[in-house]
Coordinates of C-alpha atoms and ligand atoms in Angstrom, one line a residue:
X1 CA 21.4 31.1 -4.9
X2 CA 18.0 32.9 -2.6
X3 CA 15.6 30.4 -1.6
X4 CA 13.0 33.5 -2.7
X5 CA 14.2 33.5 -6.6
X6 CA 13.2 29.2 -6.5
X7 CA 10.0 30.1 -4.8
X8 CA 9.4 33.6 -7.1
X9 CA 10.5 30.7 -10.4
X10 CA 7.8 28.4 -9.4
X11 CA 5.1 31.0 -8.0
X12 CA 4.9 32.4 -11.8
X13 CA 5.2 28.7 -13.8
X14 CA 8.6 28.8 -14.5
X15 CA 10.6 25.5 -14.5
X16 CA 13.3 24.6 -11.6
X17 CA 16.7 23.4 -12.6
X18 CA 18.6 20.9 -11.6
X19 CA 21.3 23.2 -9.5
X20 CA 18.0 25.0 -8.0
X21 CA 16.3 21.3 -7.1
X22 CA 19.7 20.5 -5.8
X23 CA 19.6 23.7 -3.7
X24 CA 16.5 23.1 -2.5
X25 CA 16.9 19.3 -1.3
X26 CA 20.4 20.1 0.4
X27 CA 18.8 23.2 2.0
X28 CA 15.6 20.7 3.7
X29 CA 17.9 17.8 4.8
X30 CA 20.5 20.6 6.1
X31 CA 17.8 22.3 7.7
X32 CA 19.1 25.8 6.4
X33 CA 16.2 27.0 5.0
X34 CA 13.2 27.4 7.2
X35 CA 10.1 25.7 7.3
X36 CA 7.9 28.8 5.9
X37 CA 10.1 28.9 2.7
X38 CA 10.0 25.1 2.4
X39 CA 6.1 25.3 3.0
X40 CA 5.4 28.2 0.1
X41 CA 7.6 26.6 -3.1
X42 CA 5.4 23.3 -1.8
X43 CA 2.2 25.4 -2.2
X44 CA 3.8 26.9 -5.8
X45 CA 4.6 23.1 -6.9
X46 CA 0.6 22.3 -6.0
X47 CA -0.7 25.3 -7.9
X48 CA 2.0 25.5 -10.8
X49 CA 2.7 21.5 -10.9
X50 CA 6.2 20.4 -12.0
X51 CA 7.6 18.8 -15.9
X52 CA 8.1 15.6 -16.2
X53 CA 12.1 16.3 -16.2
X54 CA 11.7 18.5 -13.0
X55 CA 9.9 15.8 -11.4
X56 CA 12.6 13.0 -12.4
X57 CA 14.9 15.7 -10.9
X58 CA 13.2 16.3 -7.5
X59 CA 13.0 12.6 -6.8
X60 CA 16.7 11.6 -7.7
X61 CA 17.7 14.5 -5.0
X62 CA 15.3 13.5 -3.1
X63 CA 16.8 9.7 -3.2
X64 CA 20.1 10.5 -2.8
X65 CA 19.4 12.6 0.1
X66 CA 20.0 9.2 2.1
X67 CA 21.1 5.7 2.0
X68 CA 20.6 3.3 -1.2
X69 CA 20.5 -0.1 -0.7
X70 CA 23.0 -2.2 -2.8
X71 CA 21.6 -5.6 -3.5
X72 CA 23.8 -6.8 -5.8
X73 CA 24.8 -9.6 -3.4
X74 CA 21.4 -11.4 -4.8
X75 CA 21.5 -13.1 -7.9
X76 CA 18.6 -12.5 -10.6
X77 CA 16.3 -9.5 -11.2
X78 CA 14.6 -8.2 -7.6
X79 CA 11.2 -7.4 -8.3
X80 CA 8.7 -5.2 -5.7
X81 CA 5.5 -3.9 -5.5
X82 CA 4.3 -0.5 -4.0
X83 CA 0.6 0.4 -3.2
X84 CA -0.6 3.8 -3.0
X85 CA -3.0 2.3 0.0
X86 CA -6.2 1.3 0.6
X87 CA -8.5 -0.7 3.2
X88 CA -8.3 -4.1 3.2
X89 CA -4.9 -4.3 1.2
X90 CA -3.4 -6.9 2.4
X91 CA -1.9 -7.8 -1.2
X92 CA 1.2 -8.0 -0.8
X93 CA 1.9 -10.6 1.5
X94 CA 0.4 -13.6 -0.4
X95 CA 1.9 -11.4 -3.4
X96 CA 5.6 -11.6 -2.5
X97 CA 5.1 -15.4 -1.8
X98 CA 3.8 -16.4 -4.7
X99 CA 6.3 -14.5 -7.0
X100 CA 9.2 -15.8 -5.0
X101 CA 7.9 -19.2 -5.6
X102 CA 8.7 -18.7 -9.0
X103 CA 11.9 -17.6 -8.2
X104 CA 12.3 -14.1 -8.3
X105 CA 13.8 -12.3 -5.8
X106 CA 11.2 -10.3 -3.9
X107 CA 13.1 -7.5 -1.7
X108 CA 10.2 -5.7 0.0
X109 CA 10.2 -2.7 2.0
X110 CA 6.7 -2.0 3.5
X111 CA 5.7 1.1 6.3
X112 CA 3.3 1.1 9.2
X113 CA -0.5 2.4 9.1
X114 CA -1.5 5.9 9.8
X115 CA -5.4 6.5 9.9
X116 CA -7.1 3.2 8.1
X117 CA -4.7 2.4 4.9
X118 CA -1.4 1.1 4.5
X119 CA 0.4 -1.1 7.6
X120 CA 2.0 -4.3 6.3
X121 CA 4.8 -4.4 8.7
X122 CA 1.6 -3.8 11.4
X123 CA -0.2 -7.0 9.9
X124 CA 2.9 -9.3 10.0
X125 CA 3.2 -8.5 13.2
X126 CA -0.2 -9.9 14.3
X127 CA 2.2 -12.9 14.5
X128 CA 3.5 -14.1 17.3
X129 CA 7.6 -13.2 17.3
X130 CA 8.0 -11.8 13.6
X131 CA 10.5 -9.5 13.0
X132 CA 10.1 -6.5 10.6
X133 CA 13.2 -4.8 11.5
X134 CA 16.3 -6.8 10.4
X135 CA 19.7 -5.0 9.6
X136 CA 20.8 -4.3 6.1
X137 CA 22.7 -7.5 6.1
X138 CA 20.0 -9.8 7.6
X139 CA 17.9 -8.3 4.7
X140 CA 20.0 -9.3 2.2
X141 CA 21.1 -13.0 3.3
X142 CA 17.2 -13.3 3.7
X143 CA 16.5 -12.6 0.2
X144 CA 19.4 -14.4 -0.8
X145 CA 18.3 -17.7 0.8
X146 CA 14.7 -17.6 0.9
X147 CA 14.2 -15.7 -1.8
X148 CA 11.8 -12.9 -0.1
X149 CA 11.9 -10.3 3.5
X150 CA 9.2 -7.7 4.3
X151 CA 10.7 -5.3 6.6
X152 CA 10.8 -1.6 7.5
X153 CA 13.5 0.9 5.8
X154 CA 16.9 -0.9 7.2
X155 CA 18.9 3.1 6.8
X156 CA 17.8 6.5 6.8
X157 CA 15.9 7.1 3.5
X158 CA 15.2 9.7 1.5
X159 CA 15.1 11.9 4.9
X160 CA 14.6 15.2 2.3
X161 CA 11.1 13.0 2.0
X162 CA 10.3 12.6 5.8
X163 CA 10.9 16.4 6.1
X164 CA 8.8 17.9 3.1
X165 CA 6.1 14.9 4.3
X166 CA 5.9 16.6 7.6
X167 CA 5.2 19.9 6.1
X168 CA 2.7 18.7 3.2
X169 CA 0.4 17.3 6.1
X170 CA 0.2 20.6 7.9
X171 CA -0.1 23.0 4.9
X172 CA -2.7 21.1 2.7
X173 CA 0.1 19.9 0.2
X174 CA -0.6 16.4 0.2
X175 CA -2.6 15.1 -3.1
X176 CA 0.3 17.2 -5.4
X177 CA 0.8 14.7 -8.5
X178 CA 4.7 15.7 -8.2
X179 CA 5.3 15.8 -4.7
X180 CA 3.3 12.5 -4.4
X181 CA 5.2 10.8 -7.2
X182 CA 8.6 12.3 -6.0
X183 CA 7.8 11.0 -2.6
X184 CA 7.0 7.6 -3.3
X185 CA 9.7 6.9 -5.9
X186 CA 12.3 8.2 -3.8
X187 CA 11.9 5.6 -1.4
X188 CA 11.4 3.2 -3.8
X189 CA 14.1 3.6 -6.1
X190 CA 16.5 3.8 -2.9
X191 CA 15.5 0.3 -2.0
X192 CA 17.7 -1.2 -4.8
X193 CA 15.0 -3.2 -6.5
X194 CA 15.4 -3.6 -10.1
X195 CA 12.1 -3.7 -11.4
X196 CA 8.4 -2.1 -9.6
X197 CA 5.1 -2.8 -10.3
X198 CA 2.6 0.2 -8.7
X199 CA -0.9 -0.7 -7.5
X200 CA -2.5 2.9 -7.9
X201 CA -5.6 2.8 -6.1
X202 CA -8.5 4.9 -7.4
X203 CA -12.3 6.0 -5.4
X204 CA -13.5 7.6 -2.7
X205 CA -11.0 4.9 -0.2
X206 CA -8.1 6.1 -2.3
X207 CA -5.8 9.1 -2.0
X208 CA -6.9 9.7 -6.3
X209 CA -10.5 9.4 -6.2
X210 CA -11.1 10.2 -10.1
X211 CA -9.7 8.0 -12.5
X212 CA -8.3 11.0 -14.3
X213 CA -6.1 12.1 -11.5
X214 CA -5.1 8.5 -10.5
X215 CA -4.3 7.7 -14.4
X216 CA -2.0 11.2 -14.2
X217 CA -0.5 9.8 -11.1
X218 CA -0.2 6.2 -12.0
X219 CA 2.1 7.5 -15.4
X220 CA 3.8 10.6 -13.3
X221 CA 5.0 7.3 -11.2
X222 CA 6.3 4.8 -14.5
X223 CA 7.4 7.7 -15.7
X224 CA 10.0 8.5 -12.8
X225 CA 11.0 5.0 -12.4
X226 CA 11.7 4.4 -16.3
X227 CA 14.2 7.8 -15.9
X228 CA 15.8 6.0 -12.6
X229 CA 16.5 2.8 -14.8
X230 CA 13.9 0.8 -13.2
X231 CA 11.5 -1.4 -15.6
X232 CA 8.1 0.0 -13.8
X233 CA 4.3 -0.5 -14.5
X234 CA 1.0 0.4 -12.8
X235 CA -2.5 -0.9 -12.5
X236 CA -5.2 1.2 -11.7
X237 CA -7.7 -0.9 -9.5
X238 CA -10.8 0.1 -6.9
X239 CA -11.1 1.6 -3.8
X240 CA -14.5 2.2 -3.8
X241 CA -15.0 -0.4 -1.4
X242 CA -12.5 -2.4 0.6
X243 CA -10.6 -4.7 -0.8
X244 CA -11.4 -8.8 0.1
X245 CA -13.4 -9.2 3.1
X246 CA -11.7 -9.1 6.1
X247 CA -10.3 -5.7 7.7
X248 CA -7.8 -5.7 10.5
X249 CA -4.4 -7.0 11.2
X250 CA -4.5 -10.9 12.5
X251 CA -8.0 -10.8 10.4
X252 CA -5.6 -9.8 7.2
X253 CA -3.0 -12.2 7.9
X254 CA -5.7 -14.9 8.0
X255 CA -7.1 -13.6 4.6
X256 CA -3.5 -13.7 3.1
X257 CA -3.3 -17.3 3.9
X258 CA -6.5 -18.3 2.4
X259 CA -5.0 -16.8 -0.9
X260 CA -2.2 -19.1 -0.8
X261 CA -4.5 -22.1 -0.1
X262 CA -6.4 -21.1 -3.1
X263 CA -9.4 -20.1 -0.7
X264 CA -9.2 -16.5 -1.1
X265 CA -12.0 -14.0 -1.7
X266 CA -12.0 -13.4 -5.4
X267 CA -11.5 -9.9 -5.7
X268 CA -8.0 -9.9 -3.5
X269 CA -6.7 -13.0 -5.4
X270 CA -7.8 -11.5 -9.2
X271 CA -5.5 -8.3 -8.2
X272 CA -2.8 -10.4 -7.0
X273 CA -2.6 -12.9 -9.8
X274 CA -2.5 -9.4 -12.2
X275 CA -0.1 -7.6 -10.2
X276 CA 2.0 -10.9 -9.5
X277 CA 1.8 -11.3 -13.5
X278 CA 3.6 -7.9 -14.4
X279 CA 6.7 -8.9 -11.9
X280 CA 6.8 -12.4 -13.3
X281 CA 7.2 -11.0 -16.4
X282 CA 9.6 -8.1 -15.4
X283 CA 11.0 -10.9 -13.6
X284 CA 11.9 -12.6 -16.7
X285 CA 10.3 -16.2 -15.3
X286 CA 7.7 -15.7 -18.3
X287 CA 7.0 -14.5 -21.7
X288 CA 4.1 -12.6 -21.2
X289 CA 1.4 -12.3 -18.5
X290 CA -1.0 -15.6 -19.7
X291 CA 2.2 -17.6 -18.7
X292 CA 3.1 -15.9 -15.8
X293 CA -0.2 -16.7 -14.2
X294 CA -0.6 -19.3 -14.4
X295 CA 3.1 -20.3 -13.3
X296 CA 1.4 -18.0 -10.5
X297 CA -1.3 -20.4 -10.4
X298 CA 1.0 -23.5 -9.9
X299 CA 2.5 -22.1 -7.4
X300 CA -1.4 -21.7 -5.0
X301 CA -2.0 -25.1 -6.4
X302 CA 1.3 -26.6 -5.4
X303 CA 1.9 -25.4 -1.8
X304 CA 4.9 -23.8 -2.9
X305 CA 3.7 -20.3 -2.5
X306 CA 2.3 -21.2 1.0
X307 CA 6.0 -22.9 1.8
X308 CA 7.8 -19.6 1.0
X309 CA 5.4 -17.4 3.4
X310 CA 5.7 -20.0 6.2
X311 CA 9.6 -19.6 5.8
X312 CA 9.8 -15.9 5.8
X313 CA 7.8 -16.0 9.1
X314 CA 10.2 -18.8 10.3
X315 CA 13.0 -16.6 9.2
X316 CA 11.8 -13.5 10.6
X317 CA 11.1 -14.9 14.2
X318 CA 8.0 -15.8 13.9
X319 CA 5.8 -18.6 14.3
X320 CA 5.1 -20.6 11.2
X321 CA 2.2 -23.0 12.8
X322 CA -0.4 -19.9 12.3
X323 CA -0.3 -21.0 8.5
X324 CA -2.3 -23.8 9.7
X325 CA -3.6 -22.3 13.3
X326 CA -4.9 -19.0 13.0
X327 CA -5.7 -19.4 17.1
X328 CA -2.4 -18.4 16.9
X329 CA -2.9 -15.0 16.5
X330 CA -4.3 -12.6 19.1
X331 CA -8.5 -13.3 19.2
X332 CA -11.4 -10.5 19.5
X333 CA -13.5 -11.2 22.7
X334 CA -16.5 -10.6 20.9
X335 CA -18.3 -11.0 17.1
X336 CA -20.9 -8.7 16.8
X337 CA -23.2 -9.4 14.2
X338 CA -24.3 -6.6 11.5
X339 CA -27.3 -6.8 9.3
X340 CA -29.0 -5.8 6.6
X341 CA -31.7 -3.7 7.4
X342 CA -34.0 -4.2 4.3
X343 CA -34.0 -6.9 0.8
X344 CA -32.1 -5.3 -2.1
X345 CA -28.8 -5.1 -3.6
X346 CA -25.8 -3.7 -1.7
X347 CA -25.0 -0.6 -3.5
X348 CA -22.8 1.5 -0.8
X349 CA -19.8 -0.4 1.1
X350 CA -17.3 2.9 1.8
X351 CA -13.7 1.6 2.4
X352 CA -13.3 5.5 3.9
X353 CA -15.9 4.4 6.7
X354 CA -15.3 0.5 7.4
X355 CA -11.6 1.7 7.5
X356 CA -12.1 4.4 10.0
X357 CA -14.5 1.4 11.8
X358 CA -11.8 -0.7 12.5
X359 CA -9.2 2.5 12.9
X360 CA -12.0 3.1 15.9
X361 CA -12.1 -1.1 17.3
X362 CA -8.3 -0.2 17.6
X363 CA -6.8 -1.8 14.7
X364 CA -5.6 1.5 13.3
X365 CA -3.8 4.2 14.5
X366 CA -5.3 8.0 14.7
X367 CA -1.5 9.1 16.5
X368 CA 2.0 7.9 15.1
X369 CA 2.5 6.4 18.7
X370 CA -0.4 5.0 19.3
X371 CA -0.3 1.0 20.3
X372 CA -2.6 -1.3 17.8
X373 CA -5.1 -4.1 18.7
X374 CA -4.2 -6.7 16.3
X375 CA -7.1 -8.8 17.3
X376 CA -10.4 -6.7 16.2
X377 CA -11.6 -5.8 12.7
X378 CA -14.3 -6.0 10.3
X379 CA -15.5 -9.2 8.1
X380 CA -17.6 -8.5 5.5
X381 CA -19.8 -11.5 4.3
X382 CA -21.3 -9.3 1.2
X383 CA -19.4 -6.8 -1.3
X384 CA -21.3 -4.5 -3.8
X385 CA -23.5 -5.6 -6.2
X386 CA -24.5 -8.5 -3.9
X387 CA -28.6 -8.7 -3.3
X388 CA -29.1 -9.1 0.0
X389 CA -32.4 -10.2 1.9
X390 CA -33.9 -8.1 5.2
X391 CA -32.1 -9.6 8.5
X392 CA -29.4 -11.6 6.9
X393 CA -25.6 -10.7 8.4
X394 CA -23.6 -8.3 6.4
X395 CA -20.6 -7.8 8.7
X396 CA -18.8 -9.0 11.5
X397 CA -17.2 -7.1 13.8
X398 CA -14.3 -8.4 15.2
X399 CA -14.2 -6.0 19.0
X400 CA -12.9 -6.3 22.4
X401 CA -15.8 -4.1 23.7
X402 CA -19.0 -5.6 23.5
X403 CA -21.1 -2.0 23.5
X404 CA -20.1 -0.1 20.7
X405 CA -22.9 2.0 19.2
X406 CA -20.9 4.9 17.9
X407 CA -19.1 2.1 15.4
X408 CA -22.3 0.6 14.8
X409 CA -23.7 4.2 13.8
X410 CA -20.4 4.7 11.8
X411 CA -21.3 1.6 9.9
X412 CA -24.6 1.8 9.5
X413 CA -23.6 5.3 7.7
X414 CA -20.9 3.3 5.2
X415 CA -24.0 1.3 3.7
X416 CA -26.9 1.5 1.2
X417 CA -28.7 -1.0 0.0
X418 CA -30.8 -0.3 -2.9
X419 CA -33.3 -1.8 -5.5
X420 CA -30.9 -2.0 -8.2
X421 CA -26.8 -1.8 -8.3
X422 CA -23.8 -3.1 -10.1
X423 CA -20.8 -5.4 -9.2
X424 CA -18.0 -2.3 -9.9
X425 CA -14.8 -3.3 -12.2
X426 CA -11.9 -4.0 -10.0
X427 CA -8.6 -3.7 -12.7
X428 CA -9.2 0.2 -14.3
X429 CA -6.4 0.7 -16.5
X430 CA -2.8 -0.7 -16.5
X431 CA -0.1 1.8 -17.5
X432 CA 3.1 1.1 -19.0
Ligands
URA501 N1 2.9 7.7 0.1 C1 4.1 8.4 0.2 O1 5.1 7.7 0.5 N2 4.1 9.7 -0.1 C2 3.1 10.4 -0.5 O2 3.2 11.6 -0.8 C3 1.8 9.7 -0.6 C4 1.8 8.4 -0.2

């Protein structure tokens, strides 16, 4: 087989084969066939797009290009959750507690931030001592006993993925519906879970920013996982702004608690309680979703959702006081007041812009090895659709410098208030 006939195959819309995706896969992890071959059937995939059996193909080589995690050792049916990343998504850490108080097994594997989305394993450790990288085995007793662990990849996963990644950022190959899909559920279906429910984000903070294209990626996605034997759903839901009010990591973990103490911004605990309703169902702790929250419900009400995340942190090394003592966690020198410049209703809050703010303050990272603030971040006091009056504070911002016009520029830029506006709908679509 000629690396040139898959490339010539895909160039003219022609569909790959298995043997050829096979070829292809073995060829990236082996490194036999060079980057500028590997680069051009990419480009053909983004121009020609893939079948929905080519791109259950390219995933399952994909997958099985590295380690699968058994986790049979767990009783019950493991449920997890993937986000395709936004601002402000701190879901699923009052998500996984609240679902393992139900009972379900909630075996999550989470990744660190690049730019201003994604970074659970960053946000859990804006406390003191936790541990986001146990071994397979520590993993798996974890979930065993205390029913949920978020941690980084324990093996080397789908390293076919970490290769074609690499090459997607440089050549302009990233928002491709099949190599996006085939990326995610790759690593996904090689964490063992038995059941997934996708949060595909959608608006201008999102990787889809139509609903059209995230509705094509949130089914490419359910799609994939049914083939692999997974039960899989998606919700759309908004990026258009960030998501609950508080951006940064100790800011997030804080936010996260006040979800489980039934003091949560609305927005962040509606899309929890929705998501967490699918994977109680999948879960088999309910009929249908109107039980499952509120058995969700019960669980904010009772403390026993709170209980389970202050044993995870106990578990993981860290300290389980912050649940109560948010002092606890790393503190910005400063709060700098933002305000509204004029009386109106909030119109524009761009998560792309308070996102690359508190990227800026040092709670993100603009280089893989770049060391994070946990401290700083961004607390909004007003989301869209708000009226606001002339004056009145519409941030915070959570810095260690106290002079910091060119953030205070950026921010000024991520915001329009106007004489009319709309509160936008936060659940889209859900796709099953
Ligand atoms: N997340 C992934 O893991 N892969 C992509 O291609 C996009 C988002």
């Amino acid at each position: 087989m000629r690396m040139v006939d898959i490339i010539d195959t895909k160039r003219n819309g022609g569909t790959l084969s298995d043997e050829q995706l096979q070829f292809f896969v073995d060829g990236v992890v082996k490194g036999t066939i060079p980057d500028y071959q590997i680069s051009a059937l990419l480009m053909a995939i983004y121009f020609q797009k893939m079948t929905k059996e080519e791109q259950t193909s390219l995933t399952m080589k994909m997958m099985e290009s590295g380690e699968r995690l058994d986790l049979s050792r767990i009783p019950g049916i493991k449920v997890d959750k993937h986000s395709t990343g936004g601002v402000g998504d701190k879901v699923s850490l009052p998500l996984a507690a609240m679902v393992a108080a139900t009972g379900i097994p909630v075996p999550m594997i989470s990744g660190r931030g690049l730019g201003h989305t994604g970074g659970t394993l960053d946000k859990l450790e804006a406390i003191p001592g936790f541990r986001v990288e146990l071994s397979e085995d520590e993993f798996i007793d974890q979930v065993a006993q205390e029913k949920l662990a978020i941690v980084g990849a324990t093996g080397e996963v789908a390293p076919a993925d970490k290769k074609i990644y690499g090459l997607r950022d440089v050549t302009d190959t990233v928002d491709s519906i099949p190599l996006i899909a085939s990326s995610i559920m790759s690593k996904k279906i090689a964490s063992g879970t038995d059941a997934l429910v996708i949060d595909v984000k959608t608006g201008t903070g999102a990787f889809m920013k139509t609903l059209d294209q995230s509705r094509l990626l949130a089914k490419a996605l359910v799609e994939i996982g049914k083939q692999a034997g997974l039960k899989c759903m998606a919700v759309i839901s908004d990026m258009n702004q960030p998501l609950g009010n508080k951006i940064g990591n100790a800011l997030e973990i804080e936010e996260s608690i006040d979800v489980l103490k039934g003091k949560g911004p609305k927005d962040l605990t509606e899309l929890v309680l929705t998501l967490g309703s699918y994977m109680v169902v999948m879960g088999e702790k309910a009929q249908d979703t109107t039980e499952a929250r509120k058995l969700l419900e019960q669980t904010i009400k009772d403390g026993s959702a709170l209980k389970r995340f202050a044993a995870m942190i106990k578990a993981q090394g860290g300290d389980p006081a912050v649940v109560d003592n948010y002092q606890l966690m790393p503190q910005a020198k400063y709060k700098i007041p933002f305000n509204a410049d004029r009386d109106g209703v909030l119109t524009k809050l761009s998560a792309d812009e308070v996102g690359t703010a508190s990227m800026l303050l040092g709670g993100g990272r603009q280089k893989a090895d770049d060391k994070l603030n946990y401290s700083v971040g961004i607390e909004l006091h007003h989301k869209l659709g708000d009226h606001v009056k002339a004056g009145e504070p519409l941030l915070t911002i959570y810095s260690n410098r106290r002079e910091i016009p060119d953030i205070e520029q950026l921010l000024r830029e991520s915001i329009n208030i106007s004489d009319n506006g709309q509160v936008p709908t936060l659940i889209h679509e859900i796709v099953e």
